[in-house]
């Protein structure tokens, strides 16, 4: 399993995950985790020089998964997107050349319903077969067998998510080569503003084991970035799986100490104001 977070450049992680502002974020992150999902590529296509910098800043076995730009998935709604896709694939070629390309995420717009299935199939048909892709549905109309059959046809993974959209959490496996999991959090107004409890994380242990048994590679990312909850929950899950390394344990203990100090400060302030 490749387990990491969605993004790494959050300033609010400083003091919790990152020890201070002096450390370069990506090289530090890559010493703790072996993969990351690049969320920023959804909002703006990176430059090739930036991508080369990512590859240079990480170890030889590190993997980058990336979200397709919204110009493809949202603005064009997958229609007439061949040129834009080719441009994106060319930009991220340095990752492929260095063996650091993980999976590409096709996150569909909430308005992209099943009546656009033909558009999705046309898009899936032009995807290069040697690259791993995953589709994340956001509309309830995709909760049907035909949607999964379509992904199976093109060997594209169904994205399994932990979010307020319940049907997305089903362990639907659509290709034996890879599976894709994202934890968005269970918050209502802001999905990602959420801290998973140890009990909630424990529920995922058998699910992840099942996915690992049925697919060659499992990509899994925490997206609840507020307060550095994403790396915190990632490290907790690794500890539950008894896979926590010494550097990871050191970071986890720093996060836990910081959290305890903040909670103690809140209690002190409460009694002072009472």
PDB file of C-alpha atoms in Angstrom:
ATOM      1  CA  UNK A   1       0.000   0.000   0.000  1.00  0.00           C
ATOM      2  CA  UNK A   2       1.139   3.512  -0.833  1.00  0.00           C
ATOM      3  CA  UNK A   3      -0.233   5.701   1.961  1.00  0.00           C
ATOM      4  CA  UNK A   4       0.087   9.486   2.159  1.00  0.00           C
ATOM      5  CA  UNK A   5      -1.807  12.762   2.135  1.00  0.00           C
ATOM      6  CA  UNK A   6      -3.397  15.075  -0.407  1.00  0.00           C
ATOM      7  CA  UNK A   7      -0.827  17.856  -0.672  1.00  0.00           C
ATOM      8  CA  UNK A   8       2.169  18.814   1.444  1.00  0.00           C
ATOM      9  CA  UNK A   9       2.563  22.595   1.341  1.00  0.00           C
ATOM     10  CA  UNK A  10       0.130  23.635   4.088  1.00  0.00           C
ATOM     11  CA  UNK A  11       1.510  26.342   6.343  1.00  0.00           C
ATOM     12  CA  UNK A  12      -0.750  25.232   9.200  1.00  0.00           C
ATOM     13  CA  UNK A  13       1.231  21.969   9.371  1.00  0.00           C
ATOM     14  CA  UNK A  14       4.286  23.871  10.603  1.00  0.00           C
ATOM     15  CA  UNK A  15       4.878  23.155  14.288  1.00  0.00           C
ATOM     16  CA  UNK A  16       2.924  19.912  14.067  1.00  0.00           C
ATOM     17  CA  UNK A  17       4.085  17.885  11.080  1.00  0.00           C
ATOM     18  CA  UNK A  18       6.929  20.157  10.003  1.00  0.00           C
ATOM     19  CA  UNK A  19       9.184  21.107  12.923  1.00  0.00           C
ATOM     20  CA  UNK A  20       9.632  24.716  11.764  1.00  0.00           C
ATOM     21  CA  UNK A  21       9.585  27.045   8.758  1.00  0.00           C
ATOM     22  CA  UNK A  22      13.244  26.406   7.988  1.00  0.00           C
ATOM     23  CA  UNK A  23      12.785  22.914   6.551  1.00  0.00           C
ATOM     24  CA  UNK A  24      11.943  22.502   2.869  1.00  0.00           C
ATOM     25  CA  UNK A  25       8.486  20.948   2.929  1.00  0.00           C
ATOM     26  CA  UNK A  26       8.553  18.393   0.100  1.00  0.00           C
ATOM     27  CA  UNK A  27      11.969  16.845   0.940  1.00  0.00           C
ATOM     28  CA  UNK A  28      10.890  16.575   4.594  1.00  0.00           C
ATOM     29  CA  UNK A  29       7.527  15.071   3.635  1.00  0.00           C
ATOM     30  CA  UNK A  30       9.223  12.513   1.367  1.00  0.00           C
ATOM     31  CA  UNK A  31      11.359  11.305   4.269  1.00  0.00           C
ATOM     32  CA  UNK A  32       8.196  10.507   6.222  1.00  0.00           C
ATOM     33  CA  UNK A  33       5.847   9.185   3.522  1.00  0.00           C
ATOM     34  CA  UNK A  34       6.457   7.395   0.231  1.00  0.00           C
ATOM     35  CA  UNK A  35       3.648   8.966  -1.778  1.00  0.00           C
ATOM     36  CA  UNK A  36       1.533  12.101  -2.119  1.00  0.00           C
ATOM     37  CA  UNK A  37      -1.501  13.162  -4.097  1.00  0.00           C
ATOM     38  CA  UNK A  38      -0.940  16.483  -5.873  1.00  0.00           C
ATOM     39  CA  UNK A  39      -4.152  18.423  -5.389  1.00  0.00           C
ATOM     40  CA  UNK A  40      -2.851  21.712  -6.815  1.00  0.00           C
ATOM     41  CA  UNK A  41      -2.740  20.291 -10.352  1.00  0.00           C
ATOM     42  CA  UNK A  42      -6.548  20.411 -10.335  1.00  0.00           C
ATOM     43  CA  UNK A  43      -6.558  24.197  -9.984  1.00  0.00           C
ATOM     44  CA  UNK A  44      -3.574  24.995 -12.165  1.00  0.00           C
ATOM     45  CA  UNK A  45      -1.447  22.854 -14.426  1.00  0.00           C
ATOM     46  CA  UNK A  46       2.127  22.797 -13.116  1.00  0.00           C
ATOM     47  CA  UNK A  47       5.110  23.665 -15.299  1.00  0.00           C
ATOM     48  CA  UNK A  48       7.464  20.945 -16.457  1.00  0.00           C
ATOM     49  CA  UNK A  49      10.307  22.597 -14.531  1.00  0.00           C
ATOM     50  CA  UNK A  50       8.210  22.431 -11.362  1.00  0.00           C
ATOM     51  CA  UNK A  51       7.538  18.747 -11.943  1.00  0.00           C
ATOM     52  CA  UNK A  52      11.241  18.112 -12.476  1.00  0.00           C
ATOM     53  CA  UNK A  53      11.851  19.844  -9.156  1.00  0.00           C
ATOM     54  CA  UNK A  54       9.413  17.505  -7.428  1.00  0.00           C
ATOM     55  CA  UNK A  55      11.191  14.491  -8.852  1.00  0.00           C
ATOM     56  CA  UNK A  56      14.578  15.844  -7.770  1.00  0.00           C
ATOM     57  CA  UNK A  57      13.398  16.603  -4.232  1.00  0.00           C
ATOM     58  CA  UNK A  58      12.210  13.061  -3.491  1.00  0.00           C
ATOM     59  CA  UNK A  59      13.766   9.623  -3.126  1.00  0.00           C
ATOM     60  CA  UNK A  60      13.964   7.008  -5.914  1.00  0.00           C
ATOM     61  CA  UNK A  61      10.866   5.061  -4.826  1.00  0.00           C
ATOM     62  CA  UNK A  62       8.566   8.009  -4.090  1.00  0.00           C
ATOM     63  CA  UNK A  63       5.286   8.132  -6.052  1.00  0.00           C
ATOM     64  CA  UNK A  64       3.212  11.146  -7.094  1.00  0.00           C
ATOM     65  CA  UNK A  65      -0.476  10.740  -7.838  1.00  0.00           C
ATOM     66  CA  UNK A  66      -2.068  13.801  -9.436  1.00  0.00           C
ATOM     67  CA  UNK A  67      -5.550  15.175 -10.031  1.00  0.00           C
ATOM     68  CA  UNK A  68      -6.338  16.025 -13.622  1.00  0.00           C
ATOM     69  CA  UNK A  69      -6.801  19.778 -14.186  1.00  0.00           C
ATOM     70  CA  UNK A  70     -10.348  21.073 -13.774  1.00  0.00           C
ATOM     71  CA  UNK A  71     -10.148  22.463 -17.308  1.00  0.00           C
ATOM     72  CA  UNK A  72     -10.515  18.823 -18.370  1.00  0.00           C
ATOM     73  CA  UNK A  73     -12.929  17.443 -15.779  1.00  0.00           C
ATOM     74  CA  UNK A  74     -15.081  20.463 -14.955  1.00  0.00           C
ATOM     75  CA  UNK A  75     -14.749  23.178 -17.616  1.00  0.00           C
ATOM     76  CA  UNK A  76     -14.840  20.807 -20.595  1.00  0.00           C
ATOM     77  CA  UNK A  77     -16.668  18.044 -18.719  1.00  0.00           C
ATOM     78  CA  UNK A  78     -14.356  15.559 -20.500  1.00  0.00           C
ATOM     79  CA  UNK A  79     -15.572  16.656 -23.949  1.00  0.00           C
ATOM     80  CA  UNK A  80     -12.975  17.567 -26.621  1.00  0.00           C
ATOM     81  CA  UNK A  81     -10.261  17.284 -23.979  1.00  0.00           C
ATOM     82  CA  UNK A  82      -7.681  15.328 -26.009  1.00  0.00           C
ATOM     83  CA  UNK A  83      -5.285  18.247 -26.462  1.00  0.00           C
ATOM     84  CA  UNK A  84      -5.522  19.326 -22.835  1.00  0.00           C
ATOM     85  CA  UNK A  85      -4.922  15.759 -21.664  1.00  0.00           C
ATOM     86  CA  UNK A  86      -1.916  15.369 -23.979  1.00  0.00           C
ATOM     87  CA  UNK A  87      -0.482  18.617 -22.636  1.00  0.00           C
ATOM     88  CA  UNK A  88      -0.886  17.454 -19.039  1.00  0.00           C
ATOM     89  CA  UNK A  89       0.686  14.070 -19.745  1.00  0.00           C
ATOM     90  CA  UNK A  90       3.640  15.817 -21.361  1.00  0.00           C
ATOM     91  CA  UNK A  91       4.095  18.141 -18.374  1.00  0.00           C
ATOM     92  CA  UNK A  92       4.229  15.234 -15.910  1.00  0.00           C
ATOM     93  CA  UNK A  93       6.479  13.117 -18.153  1.00  0.00           C
ATOM     94  CA  UNK A  94       9.496  13.714 -15.836  1.00  0.00           C
ATOM     95  CA  UNK A  95       7.670  11.716 -13.161  1.00  0.00           C
ATOM     96  CA  UNK A  96       7.000   8.874 -15.555  1.00  0.00           C
ATOM     97  CA  UNK A  97      10.607   8.915 -16.782  1.00  0.00           C
ATOM     98  CA  UNK A  98      11.949   8.634 -13.236  1.00  0.00           C
ATOM     99  CA  UNK A  99       9.464   5.931 -12.186  1.00  0.00           C
ATOM    100  CA  UNK A 100       7.712   8.302  -9.792  1.00  0.00           C
ATOM    101  CA  UNK A 101       4.289   8.523 -11.425  1.00  0.00           C
ATOM    102  CA  UNK A 102       1.565   6.917  -9.360  1.00  0.00           C
ATOM    103  CA  UNK A 103      -2.091   7.233 -10.360  1.00  0.00           C
ATOM    104  CA  UNK A 104      -3.977  10.038 -12.118  1.00  0.00           C
ATOM    105  CA  UNK A 105      -7.287  10.999 -10.543  1.00  0.00           C
ATOM    106  CA  UNK A 106     -10.260  11.978 -12.702  1.00  0.00           C
ATOM    107  CA  UNK A 107     -12.465  13.778 -10.173  1.00  0.00           C
ATOM    108  CA  UNK A 108     -15.816  14.478 -11.790  1.00  0.00           C
ATOM    109  CA  UNK A 109     -17.889  17.544 -11.013  1.00  0.00           C
ATOM    110  CA  UNK A 110     -20.879  17.137  -8.642  1.00  0.00           C
ATOM    111  CA  UNK A 111     -23.096  18.061 -11.601  1.00  0.00           C
ATOM    112  CA  UNK A 112     -21.609  15.323 -13.824  1.00  0.00           C
ATOM    113  CA  UNK A 113     -24.458  12.780 -13.702  1.00  0.00           C
ATOM    114  CA  UNK A 114     -24.959   9.383 -15.285  1.00  0.00           C
ATOM    115  CA  UNK A 115     -26.692  10.937 -18.302  1.00  0.00           C
ATOM    116  CA  UNK A 116     -23.157  11.942 -19.344  1.00  0.00           C
ATOM    117  CA  UNK A 117     -21.943   8.331 -19.378  1.00  0.00           C
ATOM    118  CA  UNK A 118     -21.172   8.548 -23.103  1.00  0.00           C
ATOM    119  CA  UNK A 119     -18.841  11.491 -22.459  1.00  0.00           C
ATOM    120  CA  UNK A 120     -17.052   9.530 -19.741  1.00  0.00           C
ATOM    121  CA  UNK A 121     -16.647   6.487 -21.970  1.00  0.00           C
ATOM    122  CA  UNK A 122     -15.307   8.567 -24.856  1.00  0.00           C
ATOM    123  CA  UNK A 123     -12.751  10.074 -22.488  1.00  0.00           C
ATOM    124  CA  UNK A 124     -11.764   6.743 -20.960  1.00  0.00           C
ATOM    125  CA  UNK A 125     -11.186   5.342 -24.440  1.00  0.00           C
ATOM    126  CA  UNK A 126      -8.352   7.825 -25.119  1.00  0.00           C
ATOM    127  CA  UNK A 127      -6.453   7.235 -21.866  1.00  0.00           C
ATOM    128  CA  UNK A 128      -3.007   5.611 -22.228  1.00  0.00           C
ATOM    129  CA  UNK A 129      -3.171   2.022 -20.973  1.00  0.00           C
ATOM    130  CA  UNK A 130       0.275   2.069 -19.346  1.00  0.00           C
ATOM    131  CA  UNK A 131      -0.754   4.781 -16.850  1.00  0.00           C
ATOM    132  CA  UNK A 132      -2.951   4.099 -13.819  1.00  0.00           C
ATOM    133  CA  UNK A 133      -6.162   6.134 -13.684  1.00  0.00           C
ATOM    134  CA  UNK A 134      -8.958   6.382 -11.116  1.00  0.00           C
ATOM    135  CA  UNK A 135     -12.369   8.051 -11.409  1.00  0.00           C
ATOM    136  CA  UNK A 136     -14.070   9.741  -8.477  1.00  0.00           C
ATOM    137  CA  UNK A 137     -17.828  10.145  -8.855  1.00  0.00           C
ATOM    138  CA  UNK A 138     -19.632  12.918  -6.996  1.00  0.00           C
ATOM    139  CA  UNK A 139     -23.241  12.406  -8.171  1.00  0.00           C
ATOM    140  CA  UNK A 140     -25.597   9.780  -6.720  1.00  0.00           C
ATOM    141  CA  UNK A 141     -26.768   8.707 -10.179  1.00  0.00           C
ATOM    142  CA  UNK A 142     -23.476   6.804 -10.636  1.00  0.00           C
ATOM    143  CA  UNK A 143     -24.464   4.410  -7.854  1.00  0.00           C
ATOM    144  CA  UNK A 144     -25.231   1.584 -10.294  1.00  0.00           C
ATOM    145  CA  UNK A 145     -23.656  -1.523 -11.765  1.00  0.00           C
ATOM    146  CA  UNK A 146     -23.344   0.034 -15.232  1.00  0.00           C
ATOM    147  CA  UNK A 147     -20.963   2.686 -13.911  1.00  0.00           C
ATOM    148  CA  UNK A 148     -18.624   0.099 -12.428  1.00  0.00           C
ATOM    149  CA  UNK A 149     -18.831  -2.026 -15.568  1.00  0.00           C
ATOM    150  CA  UNK A 150     -17.707   0.983 -17.580  1.00  0.00           C
ATOM    151  CA  UNK A 151     -14.634   1.439 -15.394  1.00  0.00           C
ATOM    152  CA  UNK A 152     -13.873  -2.283 -15.596  1.00  0.00           C
ATOM    153  CA  UNK A 153     -14.001  -2.138 -19.395  1.00  0.00           C
ATOM    154  CA  UNK A 154     -11.167   0.407 -19.476  1.00  0.00           C
ATOM    155  CA  UNK A 155      -9.272  -0.940 -16.424  1.00  0.00           C
ATOM    156  CA  UNK A 156      -9.767   2.284 -14.482  1.00  0.00           C
ATOM    157  CA  UNK A 157     -10.088   2.205 -10.690  1.00  0.00           C
ATOM    158  CA  UNK A 158     -13.210   3.298  -8.882  1.00  0.00           C
ATOM    159  CA  UNK A 159     -12.232   5.819  -6.215  1.00  0.00           C
ATOM    160  CA  UNK A 160     -13.388   4.673  -2.786  1.00  0.00           C
ATOM    161  CA  UNK A 161     -13.930   7.665  -0.526  1.00  0.00           C
ATOM    162  CA  UNK A 162     -14.756   8.317   3.087  1.00  0.00           C
ATOM    163  CA  UNK A 163     -17.134  11.268   2.847  1.00  0.00           C
ATOM    164  CA  UNK A 164     -20.748  12.352   3.473  1.00  0.00           C
ATOM    165  CA  UNK A 165     -21.642  10.758   0.092  1.00  0.00           C
ATOM    166  CA  UNK A 166     -22.248   7.265   1.448  1.00  0.00           C
ATOM    167  CA  UNK A 167     -22.294   5.183  -1.742  1.00  0.00           C
ATOM    168  CA  UNK A 168     -18.720   6.231  -2.519  1.00  0.00           C
ATOM    169  CA  UNK A 169     -17.411   4.264   0.453  1.00  0.00           C
ATOM    170  CA  UNK A 170     -18.398   0.896  -1.048  1.00  0.00           C
ATOM    171  CA  UNK A 171     -15.412  -1.361  -1.718  1.00  0.00           C
ATOM    172  CA  UNK A 172     -16.094  -1.584  -5.443  1.00  0.00           C
ATOM    173  CA  UNK A 173     -12.994  -2.922  -7.208  1.00  0.00           C
ATOM    174  CA  UNK A 174     -12.949  -2.368 -10.964  1.00  0.00           C
ATOM    175  CA  UNK A 175      -9.442  -3.450 -11.962  1.00  0.00           C
ATOM    176  CA  UNK A 176      -6.942  -5.917 -10.488  1.00  0.00           C
ATOM    177  CA  UNK A 177      -3.982  -3.643 -11.199  1.00  0.00           C
ATOM    178  CA  UNK A 178      -4.752  -0.863  -8.717  1.00  0.00           C
ATOM    179  CA  UNK A 179      -7.256   0.604  -6.288  1.00  0.00           C
ATOM    180  CA  UNK A 180      -7.640   4.154  -4.960  1.00  0.00           C
ATOM    181  CA  UNK A 181      -8.880   5.409  -1.575  1.00  0.00           C
ATOM    182  CA  UNK A 182      -9.379   8.974  -0.334  1.00  0.00           C
ATOM    183  CA  UNK A 183     -10.412  10.071   3.154  1.00  0.00           C
ATOM    184  CA  UNK A 184     -12.259  13.380   2.879  1.00  0.00           C
ATOM    185  CA  UNK A 185     -13.534  13.430   6.451  1.00  0.00           C
ATOM    186  CA  UNK A 186     -17.074  13.254   7.787  1.00  0.00           C
ATOM    187  CA  UNK A 187     -17.632  16.966   8.265  1.00  0.00           C
ATOM    188  CA  UNK A 188     -20.904  18.308   6.912  1.00  0.00           C
ATOM    189  CA  UNK A 189     -20.275  21.939   5.929  1.00  0.00           C
ATOM    190  CA  UNK A 190     -16.576  21.440   5.283  1.00  0.00           C
ATOM    191  CA  UNK A 191     -15.825  17.800   4.569  1.00  0.00           C
ATOM    192  CA  UNK A 192     -12.109  18.102   5.204  1.00  0.00           C
ATOM    193  CA  UNK A 193     -12.356  19.782   8.609  1.00  0.00           C
ATOM    194  CA  UNK A 194     -12.413  16.510  10.469  1.00  0.00           C
ATOM    195  CA  UNK A 195     -10.214  14.407  12.742  1.00  0.00           C
ATOM    196  CA  UNK A 196     -10.692  10.663  12.498  1.00  0.00           C
ATOM    197  CA  UNK A 197     -10.878   8.835  15.812  1.00  0.00           C
ATOM    198  CA  UNK A 198      -8.823   5.711  16.360  1.00  0.00           C
ATOM    199  CA  UNK A 199     -12.015   3.654  16.278  1.00  0.00           C
ATOM    200  CA  UNK A 200     -12.958   5.107  12.889  1.00  0.00           C
ATOM    201  CA  UNK A 201      -9.487   4.374  11.548  1.00  0.00           C
ATOM    202  CA  UNK A 202      -9.588   0.853  12.962  1.00  0.00           C
ATOM    203  CA  UNK A 203     -12.680   0.162  10.848  1.00  0.00           C
ATOM    204  CA  UNK A 204     -10.538   0.629   7.755  1.00  0.00           C
ATOM    205  CA  UNK A 205      -7.925  -1.983   8.655  1.00  0.00           C
ATOM    206  CA  UNK A 206      -9.872  -4.979   7.243  1.00  0.00           C
ATOM    207  CA  UNK A 207     -11.091  -2.925   4.278  1.00  0.00           C
ATOM    208  CA  UNK A 208      -7.564  -1.978   3.282  1.00  0.00           C
ATOM    209  CA  UNK A 209      -6.438  -5.574   3.707  1.00  0.00           C
ATOM    210  CA  UNK A 210      -9.174  -6.712   1.323  1.00  0.00           C
ATOM    211  CA  UNK A 211      -8.177  -4.121  -1.265  1.00  0.00           C
ATOM    212  CA  UNK A 212      -4.516  -5.114  -0.990  1.00  0.00           C
ATOM    213  CA  UNK A 213      -5.412  -8.769  -1.496  1.00  0.00           C
ATOM    214  CA  UNK A 214      -7.454  -8.054  -4.625  1.00  0.00           C
ATOM    215  CA  UNK A 215      -5.316  -5.422  -6.376  1.00  0.00           C
ATOM    216  CA  UNK A 216      -1.621  -5.123  -7.142  1.00  0.00           C
ATOM    217  CA  UNK A 217      -1.215  -1.546  -5.857  1.00  0.00           C
ATOM    218  CA  UNK A 218      -3.326   0.371  -3.374  1.00  0.00           C
ATOM    219  CA  UNK A 219      -3.043   4.173  -3.474  1.00  0.00           C
ATOM    220  CA  UNK A 220      -4.540   5.782  -0.339  1.00  0.00           C
ATOM    221  CA  UNK A 221      -4.581   9.441   0.715  1.00  0.00           C
ATOM    222  CA  UNK A 222      -5.959  11.483   3.605  1.00  0.00           C
ATOM    223  CA  UNK A 223      -7.487  14.792   2.511  1.00  0.00           C
ATOM    224  CA  UNK A 224      -8.526  16.188   5.924  1.00  0.00           C
ATOM    225  CA  UNK A 225      -5.754  18.762   5.938  1.00  0.00           C
ATOM    226  CA  UNK A 226      -6.979  21.110   8.690  1.00  0.00           C
ATOM    227  CA  UNK A 227      -4.649  21.259  11.724  1.00  0.00           C
ATOM    228  CA  UNK A 228      -2.363  18.670  10.081  1.00  0.00           C
ATOM    229  CA  UNK A 229      -5.015  16.020  10.711  1.00  0.00           C
ATOM    230  CA  UNK A 230      -4.135  14.347   7.396  1.00  0.00           C
ATOM    231  CA  UNK A 231      -0.558  13.380   8.341  1.00  0.00           C
ATOM    232  CA  UNK A 232      -1.688  12.705  11.915  1.00  0.00           C
ATOM    233  CA  UNK A 233      -4.341  10.184  10.838  1.00  0.00           C
ATOM    234  CA  UNK A 234      -1.996   8.695   8.235  1.00  0.00           C
ATOM    235  CA  UNK A 235       0.640   8.026  10.885  1.00  0.00           C
ATOM    236  CA  UNK A 236      -1.952   6.665  13.296  1.00  0.00           C
ATOM    237  CA  UNK A 237      -3.149   4.220  10.647  1.00  0.00           C
ATOM    238  CA  UNK A 238       0.414   3.083   9.988  1.00  0.00           C
ATOM    239  CA  UNK A 239       0.868   2.501  13.720  1.00  0.00           C
ATOM    240  CA  UNK A 240      -2.299   0.402  13.820  1.00  0.00           C
ATOM    241  CA  UNK A 241      -0.934  -1.676  10.937  1.00  0.00           C
ATOM    242  CA  UNK A 242       2.354  -2.039  12.843  1.00  0.00           C
ATOM    243  CA  UNK A 243       4.198  -0.411   9.953  1.00  0.00           C
ATOM    244  CA  UNK A 244       5.377   2.759  11.687  1.00  0.00           C
ATOM    245  CA  UNK A 245       9.059   3.487  11.077  1.00  0.00           C
ATOM    246  CA  UNK A 246      11.301   5.290  13.544  1.00  0.00           C
ATOM    247  CA  UNK A 247      11.227   8.637  11.633  1.00  0.00           C
ATOM    248  CA  UNK A 248       7.436   8.371  11.365  1.00  0.00           C
ATOM    249  CA  UNK A 249       7.103   7.618  15.073  1.00  0.00           C
ATOM    250  CA  UNK A 250       9.138  10.718  15.867  1.00  0.00           C
ATOM    251  CA  UNK A 251       6.816  12.927  13.815  1.00  0.00           C
ATOM    252  CA  UNK A 252       3.691  11.301  15.259  1.00  0.00           C
ATOM    253  CA  UNK A 253       4.886  11.940  18.810  1.00  0.00           C
ATOM    254  CA  UNK A 254       5.543  15.605  17.958  1.00  0.00           C
ATOM    255  CA  UNK A 255       1.993  15.986  16.648  1.00  0.00           C
ATOM    256  CA  UNK A 256       0.575  14.284  19.721  1.00  0.00           C
ATOM    257  CA  UNK A 257       2.609  16.491  22.093  1.00  0.00           C
ATOM    258  CA  UNK A 258       1.452  19.615  20.260  1.00  0.00           C
ATOM    259  CA  UNK A 259      -2.176  18.486  20.430  1.00  0.00           C
ATOM    260  CA  UNK A 260      -1.928  17.756  24.155  1.00  0.00           C
ATOM    261  CA  UNK A 261      -0.412  21.196  24.840  1.00  0.00           C
ATOM    262  CA  UNK A 262      -3.179  22.904  22.884  1.00  0.00           C
ATOM    263  CA  UNK A 263      -5.882  20.969  24.708  1.00  0.00           C
ATOM    264  CA  UNK A 264      -4.310  21.811  28.050  1.00  0.00           C
ATOM    265  CA  UNK A 265      -4.194  25.488  27.066  1.00  0.00           C
ATOM    266  CA  UNK A 266      -7.883  25.411  26.141  1.00  0.00           C
ATOM    267  CA  UNK A 267      -8.798  23.933  29.521  1.00  0.00           C
ATOM    268  CA  UNK A 268      -6.695  26.541  31.322  1.00  0.00           C
ATOM    269  CA  UNK A 269      -8.335  29.380  29.366  1.00  0.00           C
ATOM    270  CA  UNK A 270     -11.770  27.955  30.120  1.00  0.00           C
ATOM    271  CA  UNK A 271     -11.210  28.017  33.879  1.00  0.00           C
ATOM    272  CA  UNK A 272      -9.652  31.476  33.726  1.00  0.00           C
ATOM    273  CA  UNK A 273     -12.750  32.816  32.013  1.00  0.00           C
ATOM    274  CA  UNK A 274     -15.142  31.008  34.358  1.00  0.00           C
TER     275      UNK A 274
END
